[in-house]
Each structure stands twice: as C-alpha cells, then as structure tokens.
Short mmCIF file of C-alpha atoms in Angstrom, two decimals:
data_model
loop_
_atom_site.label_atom_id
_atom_site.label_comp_id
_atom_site.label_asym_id
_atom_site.label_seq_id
_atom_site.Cartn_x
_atom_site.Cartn_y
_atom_site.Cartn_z
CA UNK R 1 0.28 17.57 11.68
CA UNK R 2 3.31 15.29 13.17
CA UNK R 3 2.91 11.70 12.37
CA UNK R 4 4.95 10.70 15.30
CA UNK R 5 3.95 10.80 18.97
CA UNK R 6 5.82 12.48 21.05
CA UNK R 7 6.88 9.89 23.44
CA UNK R 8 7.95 7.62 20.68
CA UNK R 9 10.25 10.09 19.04
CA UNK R 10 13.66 9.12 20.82
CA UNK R 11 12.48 5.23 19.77
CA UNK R 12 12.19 5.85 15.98
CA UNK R 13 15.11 8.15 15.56
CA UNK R 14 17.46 5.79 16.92
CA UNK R 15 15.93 3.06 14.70
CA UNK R 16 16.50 4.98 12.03
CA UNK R 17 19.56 6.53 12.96
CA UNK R 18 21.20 2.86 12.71
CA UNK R 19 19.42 2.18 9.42
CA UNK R 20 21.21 5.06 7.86
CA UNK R 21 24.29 4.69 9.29
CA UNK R 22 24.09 0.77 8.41
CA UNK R 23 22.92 2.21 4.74
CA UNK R 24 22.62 5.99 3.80
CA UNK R 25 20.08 4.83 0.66
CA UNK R 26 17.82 2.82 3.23
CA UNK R 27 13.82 3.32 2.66
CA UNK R 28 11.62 2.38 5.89
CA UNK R 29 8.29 1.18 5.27
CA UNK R 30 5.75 3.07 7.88
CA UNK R 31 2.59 0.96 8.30
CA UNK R 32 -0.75 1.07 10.84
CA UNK R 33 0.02 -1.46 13.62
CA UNK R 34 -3.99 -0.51 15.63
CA UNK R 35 -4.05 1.33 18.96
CA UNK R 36 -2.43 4.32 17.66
CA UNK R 37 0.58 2.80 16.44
CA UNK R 38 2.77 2.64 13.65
CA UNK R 39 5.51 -0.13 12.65
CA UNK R 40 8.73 0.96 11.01
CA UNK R 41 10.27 -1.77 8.65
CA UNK R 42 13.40 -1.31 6.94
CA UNK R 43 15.98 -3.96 4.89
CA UNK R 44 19.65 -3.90 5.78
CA UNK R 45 22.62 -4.49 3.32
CA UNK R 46 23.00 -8.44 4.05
CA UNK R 47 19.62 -9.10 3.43
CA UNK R 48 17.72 -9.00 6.67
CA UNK R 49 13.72 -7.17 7.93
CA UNK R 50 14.21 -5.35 10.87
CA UNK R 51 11.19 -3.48 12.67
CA UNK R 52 10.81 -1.28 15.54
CA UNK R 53 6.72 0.00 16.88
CA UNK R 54 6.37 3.52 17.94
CA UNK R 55 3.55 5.34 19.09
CA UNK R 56 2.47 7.36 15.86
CA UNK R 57 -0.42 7.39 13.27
CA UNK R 58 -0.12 7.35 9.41
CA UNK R 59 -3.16 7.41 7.05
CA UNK R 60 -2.07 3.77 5.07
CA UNK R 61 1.11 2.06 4.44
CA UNK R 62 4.08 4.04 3.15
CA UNK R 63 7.60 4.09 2.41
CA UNK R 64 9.92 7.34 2.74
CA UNK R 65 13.60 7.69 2.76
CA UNK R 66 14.88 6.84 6.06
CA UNK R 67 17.66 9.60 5.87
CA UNK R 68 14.56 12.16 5.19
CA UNK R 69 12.38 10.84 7.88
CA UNK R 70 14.93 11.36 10.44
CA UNK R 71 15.37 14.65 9.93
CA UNK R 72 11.57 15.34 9.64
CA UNK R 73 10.71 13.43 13.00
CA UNK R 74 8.25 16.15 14.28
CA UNK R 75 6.92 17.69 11.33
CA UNK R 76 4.68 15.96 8.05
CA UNK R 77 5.76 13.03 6.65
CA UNK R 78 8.86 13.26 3.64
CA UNK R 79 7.81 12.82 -0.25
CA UNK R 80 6.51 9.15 -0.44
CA UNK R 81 8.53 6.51 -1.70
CA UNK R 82 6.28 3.36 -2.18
CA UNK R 83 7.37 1.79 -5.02
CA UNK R 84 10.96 1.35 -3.56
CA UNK R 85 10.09 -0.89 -1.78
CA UNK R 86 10.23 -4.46 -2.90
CA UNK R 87 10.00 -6.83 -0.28
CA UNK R 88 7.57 -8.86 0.81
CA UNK R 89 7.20 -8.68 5.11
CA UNK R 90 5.48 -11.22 7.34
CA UNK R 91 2.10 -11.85 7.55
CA UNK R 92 2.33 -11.49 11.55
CA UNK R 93 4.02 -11.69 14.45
CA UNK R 94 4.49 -15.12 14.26
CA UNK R 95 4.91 -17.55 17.35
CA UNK R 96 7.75 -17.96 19.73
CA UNK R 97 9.65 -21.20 19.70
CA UNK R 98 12.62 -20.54 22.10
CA UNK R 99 13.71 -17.86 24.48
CA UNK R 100 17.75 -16.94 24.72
CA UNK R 101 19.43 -15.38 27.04
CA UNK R 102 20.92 -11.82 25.82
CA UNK R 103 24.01 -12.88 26.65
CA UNK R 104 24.39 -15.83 24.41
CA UNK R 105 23.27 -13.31 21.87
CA UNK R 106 25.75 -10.81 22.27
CA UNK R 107 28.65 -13.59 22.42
CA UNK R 108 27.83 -15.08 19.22
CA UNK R 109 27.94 -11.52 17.62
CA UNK R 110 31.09 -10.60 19.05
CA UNK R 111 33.03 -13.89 18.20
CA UNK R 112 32.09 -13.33 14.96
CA UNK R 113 33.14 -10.24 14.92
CA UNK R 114 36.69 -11.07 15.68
CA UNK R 115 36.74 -14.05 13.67
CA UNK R 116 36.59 -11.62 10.53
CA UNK R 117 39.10 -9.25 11.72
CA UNK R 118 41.27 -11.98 12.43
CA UNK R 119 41.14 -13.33 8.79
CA UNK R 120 41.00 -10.05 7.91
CA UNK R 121 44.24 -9.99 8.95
CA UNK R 122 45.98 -13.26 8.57
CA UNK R 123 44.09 -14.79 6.11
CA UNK R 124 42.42 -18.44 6.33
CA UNK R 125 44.95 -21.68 6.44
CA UNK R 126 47.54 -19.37 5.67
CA UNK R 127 45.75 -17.28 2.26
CA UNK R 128 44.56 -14.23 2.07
CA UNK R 129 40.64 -13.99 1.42
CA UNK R 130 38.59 -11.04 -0.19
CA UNK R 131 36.82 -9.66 2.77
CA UNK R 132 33.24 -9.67 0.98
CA UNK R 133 34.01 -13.51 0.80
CA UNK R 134 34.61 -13.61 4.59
CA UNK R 135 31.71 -11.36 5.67
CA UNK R 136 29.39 -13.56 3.27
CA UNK R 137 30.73 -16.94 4.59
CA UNK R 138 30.17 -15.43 7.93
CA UNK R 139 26.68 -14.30 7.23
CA UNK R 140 25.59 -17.51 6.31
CA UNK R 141 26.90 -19.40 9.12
CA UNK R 142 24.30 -20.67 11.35
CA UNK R 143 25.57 -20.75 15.39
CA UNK R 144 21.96 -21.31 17.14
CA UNK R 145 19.79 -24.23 16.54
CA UNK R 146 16.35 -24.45 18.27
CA UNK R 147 14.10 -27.78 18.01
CA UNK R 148 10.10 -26.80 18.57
CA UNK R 149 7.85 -28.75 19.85
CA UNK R 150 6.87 -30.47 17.43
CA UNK R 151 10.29 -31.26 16.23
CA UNK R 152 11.20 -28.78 13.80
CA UNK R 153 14.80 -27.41 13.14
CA UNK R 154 15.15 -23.75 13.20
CA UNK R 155 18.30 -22.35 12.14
CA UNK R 156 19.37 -18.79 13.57
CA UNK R 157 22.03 -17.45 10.86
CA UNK R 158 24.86 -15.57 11.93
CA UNK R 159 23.02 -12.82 9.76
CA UNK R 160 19.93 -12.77 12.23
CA UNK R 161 22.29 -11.85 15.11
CA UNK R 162 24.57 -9.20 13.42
CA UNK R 163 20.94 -7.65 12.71
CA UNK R 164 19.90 -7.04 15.96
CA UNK R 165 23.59 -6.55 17.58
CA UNK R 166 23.92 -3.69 14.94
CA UNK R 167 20.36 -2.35 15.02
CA UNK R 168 20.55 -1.91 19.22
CA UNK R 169 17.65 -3.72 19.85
CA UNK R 170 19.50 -5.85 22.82
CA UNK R 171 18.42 -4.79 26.33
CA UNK R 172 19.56 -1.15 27.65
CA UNK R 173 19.83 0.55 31.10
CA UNK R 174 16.30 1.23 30.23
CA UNK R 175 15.00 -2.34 30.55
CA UNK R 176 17.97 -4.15 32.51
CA UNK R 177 14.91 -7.43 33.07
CA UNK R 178 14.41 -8.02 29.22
CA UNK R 179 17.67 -9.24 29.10
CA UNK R 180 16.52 -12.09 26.38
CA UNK R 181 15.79 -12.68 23.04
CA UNK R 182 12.85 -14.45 21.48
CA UNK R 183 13.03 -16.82 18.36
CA UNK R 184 9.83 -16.26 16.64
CA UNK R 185 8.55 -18.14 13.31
CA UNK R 186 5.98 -17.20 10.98
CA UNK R 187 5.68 -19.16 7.92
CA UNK R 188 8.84 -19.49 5.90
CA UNK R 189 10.45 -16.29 8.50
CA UNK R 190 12.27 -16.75 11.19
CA UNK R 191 13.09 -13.51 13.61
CA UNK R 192 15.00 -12.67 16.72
CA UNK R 193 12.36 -11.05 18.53
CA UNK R 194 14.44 -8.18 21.43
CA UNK R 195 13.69 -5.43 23.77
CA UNK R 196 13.86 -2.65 21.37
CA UNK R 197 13.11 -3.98 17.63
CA UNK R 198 13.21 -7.67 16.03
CA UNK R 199 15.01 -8.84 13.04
CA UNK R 200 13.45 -11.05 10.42
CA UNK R 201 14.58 -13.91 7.16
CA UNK R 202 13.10 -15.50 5.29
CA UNK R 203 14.51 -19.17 4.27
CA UNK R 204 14.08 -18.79 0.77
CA UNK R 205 17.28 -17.08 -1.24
CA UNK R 206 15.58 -13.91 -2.29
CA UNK R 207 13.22 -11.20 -0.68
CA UNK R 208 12.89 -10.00 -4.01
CA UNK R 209 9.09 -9.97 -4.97
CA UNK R 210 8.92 -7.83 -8.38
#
C-alpha cells in the first residue's frame, strides 16, 4: 500500500527533489504529524532542518534515503534507514515572533549570492580566498534581527535564508497571497517558517546528538 496520498505527491517529490540535488547522500526522516499526515525532515550540507507536511500515513517514525524515496513515491516505503539519522528536531512548531515580507527574503539571498561570486572572483581586499572559507563566512553572517516582545534578540543567519531560497519553499504562482515568511522560535531553534516548507537551527554549534 502507498504511503503517500495522492494529492500530496507533487509536494514531497519536489521537497525531495531539492534535498538530493542539494545532497545525493541526504536521508529524510518521515514522521506522523495527526490528521492523516506525515512530516518530511531532512538536514542540508551547511547544517540546517528543513521540513515540508504532506498528506500521507506511515506506521511510526522512519528514515529512508531521500534519493530512494523519490523514486518510490507511489509504491511501499524504501529499506529503512533509522539509525542514520542523528539529529535531534524540535519539540514543536514553536511560536512566531516576526512576520517578513518575501521579498526582503529573497533580497538577502540573492545579495549574498553575488557577494560570493564576486570574491569568488576578485578575491577580498585584494587576496584570493578559498571558496569553502567564503561560503562559511557567509553562512554565518547574520542579516535579519528581530526583537520579541519581551525583548529578546533573534538572529536570522545568512544560513536560515539560503535554506529556504534553495529548498523553494518561498511563495509560487500557486499561492501569490503568502508572499511572507514567518520567524518562528522553539526553545534553543529558530526557523523561517514559508509557504511551502520551513527551515530550522539550532543556536548551539552542533546538531550532533550521538
């Protein structure tokens, strides 16, 4: 029996699709989400959660190979995976602290973007720079700053935004009025909550959990 309903098919391949293109050895992380839905979780290269809900059903919380799953969409579930994954996820959805526009969004991405191909090209203050260095340096810069309510700093890292810039969870045709993004904490995560998918990090240095 298919896991995956029907109408959320197109949704799930093209998370996935972007999770293998982003890393060809990428494991997603299927789990219950209630009402006959499933939540796909997977971890990109520079350290980031990303999720997506579909309409689906799976019998507990697995991990597959995201490469396998994609081309197994509407038949049984690929070989299992579990112990590949090694992150910890948040406890919930969290709650929203600021709402951006999309466009501020996609303007940060891009000018970061061509700030790397730039020193890609001509170096920084006239040296050349490894372009791991650059991407990293990038990765960590933080361009948004929200204050809550009850005065606490959040810091959106450049990381955050590459996440769901490369993922294509900013709006579509499909849903030209969700045209922002939420920032949503939850403990020690912060996420950029979008039309199609949210990314999530965490502000301690590793993910790792053992």
């Amino acid at each position: 029996m298919a896991w995956l309903d029907g109408l959320g098919a197109a949704d799930a391949r093209a998370f996935l699709a972007r999770a293998v293109r982003l890393d060809a050895g990428a494991v997603v992380r299927l789990r219950p989400a209630g009402d006959d839905r499933v939540t796909l979780w997977s971890r990109l290269p520079w350290g980031v959660l990303v999720s997506r809900g579909v309409p689906g059903h799976v019998d507990g919380d697995h991990t597959v190979l995201a490469r396998e799953l994609l081309v197994m969409l509407d038949d049984q579930l690929p070989a299992f995976r579990d112990s590949e994954w090694r992150w910890s996820i948040p406890g919930d959805a969290g709650v929203v602290v600021e709402r951006i526009p999309g466009a501020d969004i996609r303007r940060v991405g891009a000018a970061a973007a061509d700030t790397l191909r730039t020193a890609a090209a001509e170096g920084v203050g006239g040296r050349a720079v490894g372009s791991r260095v650059l991407r990293d340096a990038l990765l960590d810069h933080v361009p948004i700053v929200v204050t809550t309510d009850g005065g606490e700093r959040v810091e959106i890292p450049q990381r955050l935004v590459q996440a769901v810039v490369r993922m294509g969870f900013m709006t579509s045709e499909r849903a030209p009025a969700r045209d922002f993004v939420d920032v949503r904490k939850s403990g020690p995560w912060t996420a950029l909550a979008c039309a199609y998918g949210s990314a999530w990090h965490r502000a301690a240095k590793t993910l790792f959990i053992g």
